[in-house]
Amino acid sequence: MKGIGVSPGISIGKAFVIQKKEAALTGILLNDPAEIQAGIERFDMAISDAINEVEAIKNNASLSDDDIAILETQIELLGDPEIREGVVEKIETEYKNPNDAVLEVIAVFVQLFESMDDEYMRARAADVQDIGNRILKNLNGQTLGNNKFEPDTIIIAEDLSPSDTITMDVSRVIGFAMQMGSKTSHTAIIAKAKGIPAVVGCSVDLISVKNNDVIILDGLKGEVFINPNQEQLKEYTIKRDAFKQRANSLKALRDVPAITTDGVQVMLSANISGAEDFEGVFDNGGEGVGLLRTELLFMNRDAFPTEDEQFEFYKKAALRAKGKPVIVRTIDIGGDKYLPYFNLPTELNPFLGYRAIRICLDRKDLFITQLKAILRASVFGDLKIMFPMISNIQEIRSAKSILAEAKAELSQNNISFNAAIKTGIMIEVPSAAITADLLAKEVDFFSIGTNDLCQYTLAVDRMNEKISHLYDPFNPGVLRLISFVIEQGQKHNIHVGMCGEMASDPLATLLLLGMGLREFSMSAAAIPEIKSIIVNSSKLKAKQVYKNVIEMDSSEDILEYLKGIIQG
Ligand code: PEP
Ligand code: MG
């Protein structure tokens, strides 16, 4: 079956199918008093597990008084006799199963709190939802993190959330095949960062595959074979070994600088999600970090990380970088990145909604905590700060003014930080790209985020596999925007990098080089391939490629031309 290859490599292994239990109404009714009794017991057990979990969080971390107050409220709500009575009544008199009873009772309580006049009480609706989710999680089984996989496992699922993939022990996982998702979905990005071959957006019913079925997965071509025949097994074993050999020979380039044959030095840096990714960065010859996504620090937990917890995370990254630059992007939640404990409103168009810098400017408390933590860590390495999703100049000015407040607070408390820390923005919204000349006056650097820039320019949801054929970074409109941003960066003497997935596409390398791009940031595993193109090319040739491409009116022509160039 065919999907979208998002992380290259060939794997041959055994299927492990993850059927995610979404907490949804099941409509299942209980049959007799024994089932009712068992249902109530399961519910009580889920409550006591939930209380223990919240107690553990409360006792473990270095929390602020406000955090402790929230957790205490949640413990109180978990023990609230009215909630328990409501659930037990539904089980006993309406024969509802515990999952449905909890969903219905929590919905009623959330509505009740939301309709209260008192602002403080209204805000407690979020806590009720939160404890509801926790009870349901305990009722319906544990998270993926608890799975222990056999060696050579290929994970098959509808889709995995970023927090699923970080809690999962992937040491024995050699492939991912997802029914949903697209090239730039975060599942794809994480698989790529970990160097695990992956195929997403498979059109057929993947999760009907059985556990232990033999699977061949080609993460480059986007092919998945279920229970292949001997001939296919033989063919792909040879292909797999050849791929490994090529990857090993590329690794020989690790310590070779990325300089074109006519002497242009290019910086190849990595996109990472935490300090533990540095091993892969240095292994692949990365020269720094062009994008440290901070969202994962906020995921897979039950409350916002404190300033100290964040400080430790950034400090670790700064130290592990050994003096190399690290661009820390401030939190980019919203869109497809969801935090269970931060009750973001359900939106019709989350990618056009309350996300990233918009949340940060609205929730200054969260933003300033993150900025102070990054600033404090800036004395341990070469950290830079980058704001995502900027769509106008006012957002930059507001973000910078909050950064100035964070600096002032630290100074007042005699806490040291790098006062000259460089500040930049992601260029990923078309309005920002088109006004790059104006925005360049406000910041030290740009980083072009082609994943979002492409979806917003073309009006193509990057997560929607049905329209993935329209998601096209080589569309002349997208290329003109990118070229304009690079040109304006040069004109105003600010650094321009690219941290979207296009930076790791070998077909785009010469074109971007010809546009004048001098920093390419990508998942570490992609660096050797891009380096091999750069060291074998000249600036002169790249300029010619750019000149030719910018004259073309369709991405079909552009791609055909670029494929011809790369094939020699
Ligand atoms: C981008 O949009 O290109 C980008 C790098 O950010 P993210 O993929 O995290 O949205
Ligand atoms: Mg983005």
mmCIF file of N, CA and C and ligand atoms in Angstrom, residues 184 186 189 271 291 293 295 329 332 336-337 351 355 426-428 448-453 462 471 499-501, ligand 1:
data_model
loop_
_atom_site.group_PDB
_atom_site.id
_atom_site.type_symbol
_atom_site.label_atom_id
_atom_site.label_comp_id
_atom_site.label_asym_id
_atom_site.label_seq_id
_atom_site.Cartn_x
_atom_site.Cartn_y
_atom_site.Cartn_z
ATOM 1 N N THR A 184 4.667 17.009 7.042
ATOM 2 C CA THR A 184 5.115 17.931 8.083
ATOM 3 C C THR A 184 4.300 17.785 9.358
ATOM 4 N N HIS A 186 3.658 16.489 13.039
ATOM 5 C CA HIS A 186 4.714 16.391 14.041
ATOM 6 C C HIS A 186 5.164 14.964 14.291
ATOM 7 N N ILE A 189 7.857 14.492 11.815
ATOM 8 C CA ILE A 189 9.067 15.237 12.178
ATOM 9 C C ILE A 189 9.834 14.499 13.275
ATOM 10 N N ASN A 271 17.470 20.589 13.708
ATOM 11 C CA ASN A 271 16.244 20.874 14.446
ATOM 12 C C ASN A 271 16.139 19.821 15.546
ATOM 13 N N LEU A 291 16.912 25.222 15.233
ATOM 14 C CA LEU A 291 15.571 25.241 15.825
ATOM 15 C C LEU A 291 15.510 24.258 16.983
ATOM 16 N N ARG A 293 12.817 23.111 19.249
ATOM 17 C CA ARG A 293 11.371 23.197 19.494
ATOM 18 C C ARG A 293 11.154 22.983 20.982
ATOM 19 N N GLU A 295 8.213 22.812 22.531
ATOM 20 C CA GLU A 295 6.890 22.283 22.890
ATOM 21 C C GLU A 295 6.975 20.983 23.687
ATOM 22 N N ARG A 329 13.296 28.337 20.195
ATOM 23 C CA ARG A 329 12.025 28.933 19.771
ATOM 24 C C ARG A 329 11.051 28.947 20.941
ATOM 25 N N ASP A 332 5.300 27.067 20.830
ATOM 26 C CA ASP A 332 4.516 27.123 19.595
ATOM 27 C C ASP A 332 3.323 26.169 19.705
ATOM 28 N N ASP A 336 -1.718 21.864 15.710
ATOM 29 C CA ASP A 336 -1.840 20.439 16.049
ATOM 30 C C ASP A 336 -1.138 20.112 17.357
ATOM 31 N N LYS A 337 -0.562 21.129 18.026
ATOM 32 C CA LYS A 337 0.170 20.840 19.262
ATOM 33 C C LYS A 337 -0.691 21.209 20.463
ATOM 34 N N PHE A 351 -5.285 26.017 13.051
ATOM 35 C CA PHE A 351 -4.051 26.551 12.483
ATOM 36 C C PHE A 351 -4.155 28.052 12.195
ATOM 37 N N ARG A 355 -2.765 30.440 18.681
ATOM 38 C CA ARG A 355 -1.580 29.585 18.741
ATOM 39 C C ARG A 355 -0.310 30.427 18.870
ATOM 40 N N MET A 426 10.527 33.569 13.283
ATOM 41 C CA MET A 426 10.224 32.626 12.212
ATOM 42 C C MET A 426 9.487 33.410 11.131
ATOM 43 N N ILE A 427 9.847 33.156 9.883
ATOM 44 C CA ILE A 427 9.051 33.697 8.780
ATOM 45 C C ILE A 427 8.248 32.517 8.256
ATOM 46 N N GLU A 428 7.006 32.450 8.689
ATOM 47 C CA GLU A 428 6.170 31.307 8.310
ATOM 48 C C GLU A 428 4.737 31.720 7.988
ATOM 49 N N ILE A 448 13.268 30.794 8.094
ATOM 50 C CA ILE A 448 12.085 30.557 7.257
ATOM 51 C C ILE A 448 11.484 29.196 7.604
ATOM 52 N N GLY A 449 10.234 29.222 8.033
ATOM 53 C CA GLY A 449 9.528 27.983 8.403
ATOM 54 C C GLY A 449 8.649 27.577 7.242
ATOM 55 N N THR A 450 9.209 26.769 6.343
ATOM 56 C CA THR A 450 8.455 26.462 5.115
ATOM 57 C C THR A 450 7.238 25.577 5.382
ATOM 58 N N ASN A 451 7.244 24.856 6.511
ATOM 59 C CA ASN A 451 6.094 23.969 6.764
ATOM 60 C C ASN A 451 4.812 24.783 6.875
ATOM 61 N N ASP A 452 4.882 25.836 7.681
ATOM 62 C CA ASP A 452 3.700 26.685 7.816
ATOM 63 C C ASP A 452 3.586 27.671 6.666
ATOM 64 N N LEU A 453 4.706 28.207 6.211
ATOM 65 C CA LEU A 453 4.654 29.191 5.123
ATOM 66 C C LEU A 453 3.935 28.588 3.908
ATOM 67 N N ARG A 462 -1.555 21.453 6.326
ATOM 68 C CA ARG A 462 -0.400 20.554 6.275
ATOM 69 C C ARG A 462 -0.684 19.186 6.886
ATOM 70 N N TYR A 471 0.050 20.317 -1.379
ATOM 71 C CA TYR A 471 1.031 20.914 -0.476
ATOM 72 C C TYR A 471 2.386 20.914 -1.194
ATOM 73 N N CYS A 499 14.420 26.617 8.642
ATOM 74 C CA CYS A 499 14.293 25.454 9.524
ATOM 75 C C CYS A 499 13.073 24.612 9.172
ATOM 76 N N GLY A 500 12.363 24.967 8.101
ATOM 77 C CA GLY A 500 11.254 24.123 7.649
ATOM 78 C C GLY A 500 11.810 22.899 6.933
ATOM 79 N N GLU A 501 10.931 21.943 6.656
ATOM 80 C CA GLU A 501 11.365 20.667 6.065
ATOM 81 C C GLU A 501 12.030 20.835 4.700
HETATM 82 C C1 PEP B 1 7.740 25.482 10.094
HETATM 83 O O1 PEP B 1 6.572 25.881 10.158
HETATM 84 O O2 PEP B 1 8.368 25.372 9.020
HETATM 85 C C2 PEP B 1 8.453 25.100 11.321
HETATM 86 C C3 PEP B 1 9.740 24.786 11.295
HETATM 87 O O3 PEP B 1 7.729 25.043 12.474
HETATM 88 P P1 PEP B 1 6.798 23.814 12.930
HETATM 89 O O4 PEP B 1 6.983 22.714 11.924
HETATM 90 O O5 PEP B 1 7.221 23.461 14.297
HETATM 91 O O6 PEP B 1 5.438 24.450 12.857
#
